[in-house]
Short mmCIF file of C-alpha atoms and ligand atoms in Angstrom, two decimals:
data_model
loop_
_atom_site.label_atom_id
_atom_site.label_comp_id
_atom_site.label_asym_id
_atom_site.label_seq_id
_atom_site.Cartn_x
_atom_site.Cartn_y
_atom_site.Cartn_z
CA MET A 1 3.16 -46.85 34.40
CA THR A 2 4.85 -50.36 34.56
CA LEU A 3 8.46 -50.01 35.66
CA ASP A 4 11.02 -52.55 34.75
CA ALA A 5 11.96 -54.63 38.04
CA ALA A 6 15.72 -54.37 37.31
CA ALA A 7 15.45 -50.56 37.03
CA VAL A 8 13.60 -50.42 40.29
CA ALA A 9 16.08 -52.71 41.95
CA ALA A 10 18.95 -50.54 40.75
CA PHE A 11 17.27 -47.50 41.98
CA ARG A 12 16.84 -49.13 45.28
CA ALA A 13 20.46 -49.79 45.42
CA THR A 14 21.40 -46.11 45.12
CA LEU A 15 19.45 -44.97 48.18
CA ARG A 16 20.26 -45.05 51.77
CA GLY A 17 16.44 -45.08 52.40
CA ASP A 18 14.23 -47.61 50.89
CA VAL A 19 11.73 -48.04 47.82
CA LEU A 20 8.07 -49.20 48.36
CA GLN A 21 5.55 -50.62 45.67
CA GLY A 22 2.09 -51.72 46.16
CA GLY A 23 2.04 -55.08 48.07
CA ASP A 24 5.05 -54.12 50.42
CA ALA A 25 4.06 -54.15 54.05
CA ALA A 26 4.62 -50.37 54.63
CA TYR A 27 3.17 -49.18 51.22
CA ASP A 28 -0.35 -48.22 52.52
CA ALA A 29 0.71 -46.59 55.65
CA THR A 30 3.38 -44.53 53.83
CA ARG A 31 0.94 -43.16 51.10
CA LYS A 32 -1.41 -41.99 53.71
CA VAL A 33 -1.65 -38.25 54.28
CA TRP A 34 -3.42 -36.19 56.95
CA ASN A 35 -6.61 -35.90 55.08
CA GLU A 36 -8.28 -39.40 54.90
CA MET A 37 -10.22 -38.40 51.69
CA VAL A 38 -7.00 -38.57 49.84
CA ASP A 39 -6.36 -42.16 48.37
CA LYS A 40 -3.57 -41.87 45.68
CA ARG A 41 -1.37 -44.92 44.66
CA PRO A 42 2.04 -43.93 43.74
CA ALA A 43 3.88 -46.41 41.49
CA LEU A 44 6.74 -45.94 43.87
CA ILE A 45 7.59 -44.38 47.18
CA ALA A 46 11.15 -43.38 47.75
CA ARG A 47 11.60 -43.00 51.50
CA CYS A 48 14.52 -40.88 51.42
CA LYS A 49 16.98 -40.53 54.27
CA GLY A 50 19.08 -37.62 53.19
CA ALA A 51 19.79 -35.09 50.24
CA ALA A 52 21.64 -37.74 48.18
CA ASP A 53 18.58 -39.92 48.23
CA VAL A 54 16.36 -36.99 47.07
CA LEU A 55 18.89 -36.39 44.24
CA GLN A 56 18.76 -39.96 43.00
CA ALA A 57 14.98 -39.88 43.26
CA VAL A 58 14.70 -36.82 41.09
CA ARG A 59 17.24 -38.11 38.44
CA PHE A 60 15.31 -41.57 38.48
CA ALA A 61 12.01 -39.90 37.85
CA LYS A 62 13.49 -37.82 35.09
CA THR A 63 15.15 -40.78 33.27
CA HIS A 64 11.73 -42.67 33.46
CA GLY A 65 9.46 -39.88 32.80
CA LEU A 66 7.62 -40.27 36.11
CA LEU A 67 5.06 -37.91 37.62
CA VAL A 68 6.63 -36.71 41.02
CA SER A 69 5.11 -35.69 44.40
CA VAL A 70 7.07 -34.40 47.51
CA ARG A 71 6.04 -35.14 51.07
CA GLY A 72 6.97 -33.11 53.97
CA GLY A 73 4.42 -33.29 56.95
CA GLY A 74 1.71 -34.80 54.59
CA HIS A 75 -0.88 -32.00 55.67
CA ASN A 76 -1.71 -30.33 52.36
CA VAL A 77 -5.53 -30.78 52.51
CA ALA A 78 -5.61 -31.63 48.80
CA GLY A 79 -3.03 -34.49 49.19
CA SER A 80 -0.42 -33.02 46.87
CA ALA A 81 2.20 -34.77 48.97
CA VAL A 82 1.23 -38.08 46.97
CA CYS A 83 0.24 -38.71 43.40
CA ASP A 84 -1.28 -41.50 41.28
CA GLY A 85 1.04 -43.71 39.12
CA GLY A 86 4.27 -41.61 39.74
CA LEU A 87 7.14 -41.45 42.34
CA MET A 88 6.33 -40.13 45.71
CA ILE A 89 9.56 -38.42 47.13
CA ASP A 90 9.03 -39.18 50.92
CA CYS A 91 11.06 -36.88 53.01
CA ALA A 92 9.15 -37.79 56.31
CA ALA A 93 12.19 -39.58 57.55
CA MET A 94 14.69 -36.53 57.23
CA LYS A 95 14.15 -35.18 60.81
CA SER A 96 17.41 -33.53 61.89
CA VAL A 97 17.32 -30.04 63.44
CA HIS A 98 20.61 -28.23 64.31
CA VAL A 99 20.35 -25.00 66.28
CA ASP A 100 23.18 -22.37 66.43
CA PRO A 101 22.16 -20.35 69.47
CA VAL A 102 24.87 -17.84 69.04
CA ALA A 103 24.14 -16.94 65.32
CA ARG A 104 20.34 -17.65 66.20
CA VAL A 105 19.85 -19.86 63.16
CA ALA A 106 18.19 -23.23 62.97
CA ARG A 107 18.89 -25.60 59.98
CA ALA A 108 16.17 -28.27 59.67
CA GLU A 109 15.48 -31.16 57.28
CA PRO A 110 12.18 -31.49 55.28
CA GLY A 111 10.61 -34.17 57.43
CA VAL A 112 10.70 -32.07 60.62
CA THR A 113 7.30 -31.12 62.16
CA TRP A 114 6.70 -27.88 64.24
CA ALA A 115 6.77 -30.16 67.29
CA ASP A 116 10.14 -31.36 66.40
CA PHE A 117 11.41 -27.70 65.46
CA ASN A 118 9.88 -26.13 68.78
CA HIS A 119 11.44 -28.86 70.88
CA GLU A 120 14.83 -28.31 69.53
CA THR A 121 14.91 -24.43 69.41
CA GLN A 122 12.99 -23.92 72.71
CA ALA A 123 16.01 -25.82 74.42
CA PHE A 124 17.81 -22.52 73.77
CA GLY A 125 14.86 -20.12 74.45
CA LEU A 126 14.59 -19.48 70.78
CA ALA A 127 11.68 -19.74 68.16
CA THR A 128 10.54 -18.62 64.72
CA THR A 129 7.15 -18.29 63.35
CA GLY A 130 5.63 -21.93 62.83
CA GLY A 131 2.13 -23.39 62.63
CA VAL A 132 -0.42 -23.61 65.12
CA VAL A 133 -0.74 -27.44 65.00
CA SER A 134 2.34 -29.21 66.11
CA HIS A 135 2.31 -32.28 63.66
CA THR A 136 2.37 -29.98 60.56
CA GLY A 137 5.43 -30.16 58.52
CA ILE A 138 7.87 -27.00 58.41
CA ALA A 139 8.50 -27.77 54.60
CA GLY A 140 5.01 -27.19 52.85
CA LEU A 141 3.99 -24.59 55.45
CA THR A 142 7.05 -22.56 55.00
CA LEU A 143 7.41 -22.88 51.24
CA GLY A 144 3.57 -21.72 51.12
CA GLY A 145 3.91 -18.73 53.45
CA GLY A 146 3.42 -19.74 57.16
CA ILE A 147 0.93 -18.08 59.55
CA GLY A 148 1.44 -18.77 63.21
CA TRP A 149 1.32 -17.30 66.61
CA LEU A 150 4.54 -15.26 66.15
CA ALA A 151 3.71 -14.01 62.72
CA GLY A 152 2.80 -10.46 64.03
CA LYS A 153 6.06 -10.13 65.84
CA PHE A 154 8.39 -11.97 63.32
CA GLY A 155 6.50 -12.10 60.11
CA TYR A 156 5.47 -15.29 58.20
CA SER A 157 7.61 -18.40 58.32
CA CYS A 158 8.82 -17.85 54.77
CA ASP A 159 10.28 -14.27 55.90
CA ASN A 160 12.25 -16.10 58.45
CA LEU A 161 13.51 -18.51 55.86
CA ARG A 162 17.13 -17.20 55.24
CA ALA A 163 18.54 -19.81 53.23
CA ALA A 164 17.82 -23.38 51.54
CA ASP A 165 19.45 -26.14 49.80
CA VAL A 166 17.39 -27.36 46.91
CA VAL A 167 17.21 -30.41 44.47
CA THR A 168 16.14 -28.62 41.21
CA ALA A 169 14.34 -30.17 38.26
CA ALA A 170 17.78 -30.27 36.45
CA GLY A 171 18.68 -33.02 39.21
CA GLU A 172 21.24 -30.81 40.68
CA ARG A 173 21.75 -29.53 44.19
CA VAL A 174 21.84 -25.80 44.58
CA ARG A 175 21.91 -23.27 47.41
CA ALA A 176 19.29 -20.52 47.66
CA SER A 177 20.42 -17.61 49.80
CA GLY A 178 20.90 -13.80 49.85
CA GLU A 179 24.27 -14.42 48.12
CA GLU A 180 23.77 -17.47 45.98
CA ASN A 181 20.59 -17.84 43.59
CA PRO A 182 18.67 -15.04 45.49
CA ASP A 183 16.05 -15.10 42.84
CA LEU A 184 15.39 -18.85 43.80
CA LEU A 185 15.34 -17.90 47.45
CA TRP A 186 12.62 -15.16 46.44
CA ALA A 187 10.58 -17.78 44.91
CA LEU A 188 10.87 -20.41 47.73
CA ARG A 189 9.53 -17.63 50.14
CA GLY A 190 5.77 -18.46 49.36
CA GLY A 191 6.20 -20.18 45.85
CA GLY A 192 5.48 -23.54 47.45
CA GLY A 193 6.82 -26.84 45.88
CA ASN A 194 7.10 -25.46 42.53
CA PHE A 195 10.93 -24.98 42.49
CA GLY A 196 12.50 -28.11 43.52
CA VAL A 197 12.82 -30.21 46.64
CA VAL A 198 14.24 -28.45 49.72
CA THR A 199 16.61 -30.69 51.60
CA SER A 200 17.60 -28.16 54.25
CA PHE A 201 15.76 -25.18 55.48
CA GLU A 202 17.80 -22.36 57.44
CA PHE A 203 15.76 -20.26 59.67
CA ASP A 204 16.30 -17.00 61.61
CA LEU A 205 15.52 -17.54 65.19
CA HIS A 206 14.24 -14.88 67.85
CA PRO A 207 14.08 -15.17 71.62
CA GLN A 208 11.16 -16.84 73.00
CA PRO A 209 10.93 -17.57 76.64
CA PRO A 210 9.53 -21.08 77.24
CA MET A 211 6.56 -19.84 79.30
CA VAL A 212 3.79 -17.63 77.66
CA TYR A 213 0.37 -16.35 78.77
CA GLY A 214 -2.52 -17.38 76.85
CA GLY A 215 -5.30 -20.01 76.01
CA LEU A 216 -8.89 -20.41 74.97
CA VAL A 217 -11.96 -18.60 76.15
CA ALA A 218 -15.37 -20.05 74.93
CA TRP A 219 -18.75 -18.70 74.92
CA PRO A 220 -22.26 -20.53 73.89
CA PHE A 221 -22.89 -20.38 70.23
CA GLU A 222 -25.87 -17.98 70.82
CA ALA A 223 -23.10 -15.31 71.69
CA ALA A 224 -21.13 -15.92 68.21
CA ARG A 225 -22.27 -12.69 66.61
CA ASP A 226 -21.16 -10.55 69.61
CA VAL A 227 -17.96 -12.52 70.05
CA LEU A 228 -17.17 -12.01 66.39
CA LYS A 229 -17.78 -8.23 66.42
CA PHE A 230 -15.72 -7.99 69.51
CA TYR A 231 -12.94 -10.02 67.99
CA ALA A 232 -12.94 -7.47 64.87
CA GLU A 233 -12.73 -4.55 67.46
CA ILE A 234 -9.74 -6.05 69.40
CA CYS A 235 -7.78 -7.00 66.24
CA ARG A 236 -7.99 -3.49 65.00
CA ASP A 237 -5.39 -1.80 67.41
CA ALA A 238 -4.06 -4.96 68.79
CA PRO A 239 -0.14 -4.57 69.51
CA ALA A 240 2.02 -7.27 67.71
CA ASP A 241 2.76 -8.99 71.04
CA LEU A 242 -0.94 -9.91 71.29
CA ALA A 243 -2.16 -12.72 68.83
CA VAL A 244 -5.79 -13.83 68.79
CA SER A 245 -7.58 -16.26 66.70
CA ALA A 246 -11.30 -16.91 66.52
CA ALA A 247 -13.21 -20.09 66.04
CA ILE A 248 -16.73 -21.68 65.97
CA LEU A 249 -16.50 -25.39 66.84
CA TYR A 250 -17.98 -27.98 69.14
CA THR A 251 -16.14 -28.90 72.21
CA PRO A 252 -15.29 -32.70 72.66
CA ASP A 253 -18.24 -32.83 75.19
CA GLY A 254 -20.70 -31.58 72.49
CA HIS A 255 -21.19 -27.75 73.18
CA HIS A 256 -21.53 -25.71 70.02
CA VAL A 257 -19.29 -22.61 71.06
CA ALA A 258 -17.63 -19.36 69.90
CA ALA A 259 -14.13 -19.08 71.01
CA LEU A 260 -11.27 -16.87 71.15
CA LEU A 261 -7.68 -18.27 71.47
CA ALA A 262 -5.25 -15.49 72.58
CA ALA A 263 -1.59 -15.40 73.56
CA TRP A 264 0.52 -12.32 74.90
CA PHE A 265 4.22 -12.41 73.71
CA GLY A 266 5.51 -9.37 75.42
CA ASP A 267 6.47 -8.35 78.67
CA ALA A 268 5.26 -10.97 81.25
CA ALA A 269 4.39 -8.49 83.79
CA GLU A 270 1.73 -7.17 81.35
CA ALA A 271 0.29 -10.40 80.31
CA GLU A 272 -2.83 -10.60 82.67
CA ALA A 273 -3.84 -7.08 81.81
CA ARG A 274 -3.51 -7.52 78.27
CA LEU A 275 -5.90 -10.48 78.11
CA ALA A 276 -8.29 -9.31 80.80
CA PRO A 277 -10.70 -7.72 78.31
CA ILE A 278 -11.12 -11.06 76.49
CA ARG A 279 -11.78 -12.84 79.71
CA ARG A 280 -14.09 -10.28 80.94
CA PHE A 281 -16.18 -10.18 77.68
CA ALA A 282 -19.59 -11.59 78.76
CA ALA A 283 -19.76 -14.81 80.73
CA PRO A 284 -17.85 -17.60 79.23
CA LEU A 285 -18.61 -21.31 79.33
CA ALA A 286 -14.95 -22.08 79.75
CA ASP A 287 -11.72 -19.66 80.52
CA MET A 288 -8.59 -21.69 79.94
CA ILE A 289 -6.36 -18.55 79.84
CA GLY A 290 -3.12 -18.86 82.15
CA PRO A 291 0.55 -19.60 81.96
CA LEU A 292 1.56 -22.41 79.64
CA PRO A 293 4.60 -23.55 77.85
CA TYR A 294 5.15 -22.13 74.23
CA THR A 295 5.48 -25.54 73.11
CA ALA A 296 1.86 -26.58 74.42
CA LEU A 297 0.50 -23.30 73.04
CA ASN A 298 1.36 -24.71 69.75
CA MET A 299 -0.55 -27.94 70.32
CA LEU A 300 -3.83 -26.15 71.47
CA PHE A 301 -5.33 -27.01 68.06
CA ASP A 302 -3.76 -30.54 67.75
CA ALA A 303 -6.83 -32.41 69.36
CA GLY A 304 -9.22 -31.05 66.82
CA ASN A 305 -7.00 -31.95 63.98
CA PRO A 306 -6.17 -35.75 64.14
CA PHE A 307 -4.93 -37.85 61.41
CA GLY A 308 -7.59 -40.47 59.92
CA VAL A 309 -10.50 -38.02 59.49
CA HIS A 310 -11.98 -36.99 56.12
CA ARG A 311 -11.92 -33.27 55.39
CA TYR A 312 -12.68 -30.58 52.86
CA TRP A 313 -11.77 -26.98 53.16
CA LYS A 314 -12.97 -23.54 51.64
CA SER A 315 -10.78 -20.49 52.50
CA GLY A 316 -10.15 -16.86 51.80
CA TYR A 317 -9.22 -13.58 53.22
CA PHE A 318 -11.38 -10.64 54.52
CA ALA A 319 -10.08 -7.10 54.92
CA THR A 320 -13.00 -6.40 57.20
CA LEU A 321 -15.46 -8.14 59.39
CA SER A 322 -18.55 -6.22 58.58
CA ASP A 323 -21.82 -6.73 60.58
CA GLU A 324 -23.35 -8.28 57.30
CA LEU A 325 -20.53 -10.75 56.76
CA ILE A 326 -20.80 -11.74 60.43
CA ASP A 327 -24.52 -12.31 60.07
CA ARG A 328 -23.75 -14.54 57.15
CA ILE A 329 -21.09 -16.60 58.91
CA VAL A 330 -23.01 -17.13 61.93
CA GLU A 331 -26.06 -18.16 59.79
CA HIS A 332 -24.16 -20.83 57.99
CA ALA A 333 -22.35 -21.88 61.32
CA THR A 334 -25.64 -22.75 62.64
CA ASP A 335 -26.18 -25.39 59.97
CA THR A 336 -22.96 -27.10 60.60
CA THR A 337 -23.41 -30.93 59.37
CA SER A 338 -20.84 -32.52 61.70
CA PRO A 339 -19.69 -31.80 65.26
CA GLN A 340 -16.00 -32.29 63.95
CA SER A 341 -16.41 -29.36 61.44
CA ALA A 342 -15.11 -25.80 62.51
CA ILE A 343 -14.60 -22.31 61.19
CA LEU A 344 -11.30 -20.40 61.99
CA PHE A 345 -10.06 -16.90 61.77
CA PHE A 346 -6.34 -16.19 61.82
CA ARG A 347 -5.33 -12.35 62.16
CA VAL A 348 -2.50 -11.41 59.81
CA ASP A 349 -0.98 -7.97 60.68
CA GLY A 350 2.34 -6.52 62.40
CA ALA A 351 5.52 -7.64 60.90
CA CYS A 352 3.67 -9.45 57.97
CA THR A 353 2.44 -6.18 56.82
CA ARG A 354 5.81 -4.22 57.07
CA LYS A 355 7.22 -5.56 53.88
CA GLU A 356 6.37 -4.65 50.16
CA SER A 357 4.19 -7.12 48.41
CA SER A 358 7.08 -7.74 45.94
CA ALA A 359 9.68 -8.46 48.62
CA THR A 360 8.85 -12.22 48.60
CA ALA A 361 6.75 -14.66 46.34
CA PHE A 362 4.28 -14.55 49.26
CA SER A 363 2.38 -11.33 48.38
CA LEU A 364 -0.20 -10.51 50.97
CA ARG A 365 1.18 -7.49 53.02
CA GLU A 366 -2.21 -5.93 54.08
CA PRO A 367 -3.90 -6.62 57.32
CA VAL A 368 -6.70 -9.23 57.01
CA TRP A 369 -8.15 -12.36 58.50
CA ASP A 370 -7.42 -15.54 57.09
CA PHE A 371 -10.80 -17.30 57.07
CA ASP A 372 -11.11 -21.01 56.89
CA ILE A 373 -14.22 -23.44 56.52
CA ILE A 374 -13.18 -27.01 57.70
CA ALA A 375 -15.59 -29.68 57.10
CA GLN A 376 -14.57 -32.84 58.92
CA TRP A 377 -16.30 -36.21 59.21
CA THR A 378 -15.39 -39.94 59.75
CA ASN A 379 -17.92 -42.03 57.76
CA PRO A 380 -16.80 -41.73 54.01
CA ALA A 381 -20.39 -42.26 52.85
CA GLU A 382 -21.34 -38.87 54.25
CA ALA A 383 -18.78 -36.92 52.00
CA ASP A 384 -21.44 -35.19 49.83
CA ARG A 385 -23.52 -33.76 52.81
CA HIS A 386 -20.27 -32.23 54.62
CA VAL A 387 -18.70 -30.93 51.45
CA GLY A 388 -22.02 -29.42 50.38
CA TRP A 389 -22.32 -27.59 53.70
CA ALA A 390 -18.67 -25.97 53.09
CA ARG A 391 -19.42 -25.12 49.57
CA ARG A 392 -22.73 -23.38 50.39
CA PHE A 393 -21.07 -21.73 53.23
CA TRP A 394 -18.22 -20.35 50.95
CA ARG A 395 -20.68 -19.27 48.23
CA ALA A 396 -22.52 -17.05 50.84
CA VAL A 397 -19.31 -15.23 52.07
CA GLU A 398 -17.06 -15.28 48.86
CA PRO A 399 -18.31 -12.00 47.85
CA PHE A 400 -16.64 -10.49 50.98
CA SER A 401 -13.36 -11.99 50.29
CA ARG A 402 -10.29 -11.09 48.39
CA GLY A 403 -7.41 -13.39 47.65
CA VAL A 404 -6.54 -16.66 49.33
CA TYR A 405 -3.92 -18.34 51.40
CA VAL A 406 -2.20 -20.70 48.83
CA ASN A 407 -1.62 -23.31 51.58
CA HIS A 408 -5.32 -23.58 52.34
CA LEU A 409 -6.44 -24.32 48.57
CA ASP A 410 -8.41 -27.64 48.30
CA SER A 411 -8.25 -30.04 45.50
CA ASP A 412 -11.17 -28.56 43.62
CA ASP A 413 -10.14 -24.86 43.65
CA PRO A 414 -9.53 -23.66 40.25
CA SER A 415 -5.88 -22.52 38.99
CA ALA A 416 -7.22 -18.98 38.87
CA ARG A 417 -7.13 -19.20 42.72
CA VAL A 418 -3.58 -20.01 42.66
CA ARG A 419 -2.97 -16.94 40.43
CA ALA A 420 -5.09 -14.80 42.95
CA ALA A 421 -2.87 -16.14 45.91
CA TYR A 422 0.01 -14.60 44.31
CA GLY A 423 -1.47 -11.21 42.91
CA ASP A 424 0.96 -9.28 41.01
CA ASN A 425 3.86 -11.57 41.82
CA TYR A 426 2.56 -14.50 39.67
CA ALA A 427 4.20 -13.16 36.49
CA ARG A 428 7.68 -13.12 38.03
CA LEU A 429 7.11 -16.59 39.61
CA ALA A 430 6.02 -17.96 36.11
CA ALA A 431 9.27 -16.52 34.72
CA LEU A 432 11.32 -18.09 37.65
CA LYS A 433 9.48 -21.48 36.97
CA THR A 434 10.60 -21.26 33.37
CA LYS A 435 14.12 -20.80 34.50
CA TRP A 436 14.21 -23.42 37.27
CA ASP A 437 11.57 -25.85 36.18
CA PRO A 438 10.88 -25.27 32.36
CA THR A 439 9.05 -28.59 31.85
CA ASN A 440 6.91 -28.30 34.97
CA PHE A 441 8.37 -31.37 36.30
CA PHE A 442 7.34 -30.19 39.85
CA ARG A 443 3.56 -29.90 39.10
CA VAL A 444 1.77 -31.78 41.88
CA ASN A 445 1.44 -28.67 43.98
CA ASN A 446 -0.40 -25.29 43.78
CA ASN A 447 1.05 -25.11 40.27
CA ILE A 448 2.80 -22.12 38.95
CA VAL A 449 2.89 -22.83 35.20
CA PRO A 450 6.14 -21.98 33.44
CA GLY A 451 5.77 -18.79 31.03
C1 FAD B 501 -3.87 -29.55 60.71
C2 FAD B 501 -3.24 -28.37 60.04
C3 FAD B 501 -2.92 -27.21 60.60
C4 FAD B 501 -2.46 -26.19 59.84
N1 FAD B 501 -1.94 -25.08 60.29
C5 FAD B 501 -1.29 -24.13 59.69
C6 FAD B 501 -0.87 -23.01 60.22
O1 FAD B 501 -0.90 -22.71 61.57
N2 FAD B 501 -0.19 -21.96 59.66
C7 FAD B 501 -0.15 -22.15 58.34
O2 FAD B 501 0.40 -21.21 57.73
N3 FAD B 501 -0.62 -23.24 57.57
C8 FAD B 501 -1.17 -24.12 58.22
N4 FAD B 501 -1.76 -25.26 57.69
C9 FAD B 501 -1.75 -25.44 56.21
C10 FAD B 501 -0.27 -25.96 55.78
O3 FAD B 501 0.60 -24.84 55.61
C11 FAD B 501 -0.30 -26.81 54.51
O4 FAD B 501 -1.17 -27.83 54.78
C12 FAD B 501 1.27 -27.24 54.12
O5 FAD B 501 1.09 -27.94 52.76
C13 FAD B 501 1.65 -28.26 55.14
O6 FAD B 501 3.07 -28.57 54.80
P1 FAD B 501 3.36 -30.25 54.96
O7 FAD B 501 4.97 -30.29 54.72
O8 FAD B 501 2.81 -30.77 56.34
O9 FAD B 501 2.52 -30.79 53.85
P2 FAD B 501 2.75 -31.98 52.50
O10 FAD B 501 1.44 -32.24 52.25
O11 FAD B 501 3.76 -32.84 52.92
O12 FAD B 501 3.46 -30.86 51.60
C14 FAD B 501 2.65 -30.00 50.84
C15 FAD B 501 3.23 -29.56 49.65
O13 FAD B 501 4.60 -28.76 49.96
C16 FAD B 501 5.40 -29.01 49.09
N5 FAD B 501 6.51 -29.49 49.64
C17 FAD B 501 6.55 -30.39 50.64
N6 FAD B 501 7.89 -30.69 51.18
C18 FAD B 501 8.78 -30.15 50.18
C19 FAD B 501 10.06 -30.04 50.23
N7 FAD B 501 10.92 -30.55 50.98
N8 FAD B 501 10.51 -29.44 49.10
C20 FAD B 501 9.69 -28.75 48.18
N9 FAD B 501 8.26 -28.80 48.25
C21 FAD B 501 7.89 -29.29 49.27
C22 FAD B 501 4.94 -30.15 48.00
O14 FAD B 501 4.31 -29.25 46.87
C23 FAD B 501 3.81 -30.75 48.82
O15 FAD B 501 2.85 -31.07 47.91
C24 FAD B 501 -2.20 -26.31 58.31
C25 FAD B 501 -2.62 -27.50 57.73
C26 FAD B 501 -3.29 -28.49 58.52
C27 FAD B 501 -3.63 -29.77 57.86
#
């Protein structure tokens, strides 16, 4: 779309931030997202500095009939933070976090990452459920659900979202809370970017001491089958204070390993005993369990997830890790096409499963494992090989899955999978979409279609 230069200049004058177009020095760096595969070219990028800028951007896009995408931390693997030919509303510079340690509430802007958030809240010995990679945005992660180290204790990130300020498709700013527009708050707790641009998130905070006990234990890949069976066993009766993830990955020095990543969030005096069974299970290649800062625990996965790498994901939930499923997983993990690729399991249980499915837009309230096939590579010419591996792998394990985490859908996942992610809540979400966004103005996302 060609935009009138005078209109763009007038738009620029309404913002505290700036407006970028192709050819501007910062344009290419700003349209880049975490997944290097994504190469979209918006007509305009509004680098917003506050809620007023977001309001102006939404109004400008409405007036000019522009497609809109919204960027928080830029981690959506399908690249939904950026769009071709439209207006990218870039909130990355909106970084403030205000903590009220007495009320135990944090108010954070949409450009905040979990590293920023944890830094501010840990100063007061507080935390909420966040993501396991520190450079992920609080915005997209929370709006799509939010699975993290503290989920077993405090529920999903979206369960801890107590209120939000939202710029709606009507170009107005509204508040969503238990008292004001509670239907909108319900929808924001899992419904993704479908209902407007959130300019302020209010989270419940919980006491979380700055030091925890945990880390990674790794065994040679040959032990993967036994490690995954052991993992399934320890998750079965694990208390909410124990969080354990599993992975099959390559270490930086080239060893193919099966690993458990564990942390204890209960009484510190019990920590060693609680993690001892994991450390004693067979002879590990590496045992890095010990005391570490909570902020560092939330960076354990950072090194394996840098910006600038090409990726493709397949994901789904498993209710059980049967021997047959584990056999298939190990078989396909054997054929990994890239040393940067990995598979991950995140356990969902405890507080996440103590609400009704209809309590929030995010509907998964049963104990499951979130399972992720993560293909990663650096040479763009190799895409077919690595994407092919992830697809073959997924085809082999899909029959064992039910449902999917909406935040882990990739660009070629069909819309039926978005519906599957919301289960019985989809119809209510579609009705709320009709109320809050009848023209599907916000559609560059895991889209809920008005209806
Ligand atoms: C390395 C990595 C680690 C991850 N770890 C976890 C994890 O531990 N737990 C977990 O649950 N998920 C995790 N995820 C998935 C993550 O939840 C999604 O990728 C999520 O979209 C990231 O949010 P973002 O703000 O960084 O992304 P963006 O790409 O900026 O945003 C994604 C979408 O969210 C919506 N959105 C963003 N900001 C706003 C806003 N202000 N208002 C309204 N809508 C908005 C838009 O639709 C946007 O397209 C991880 C992803 C990556 C890449």
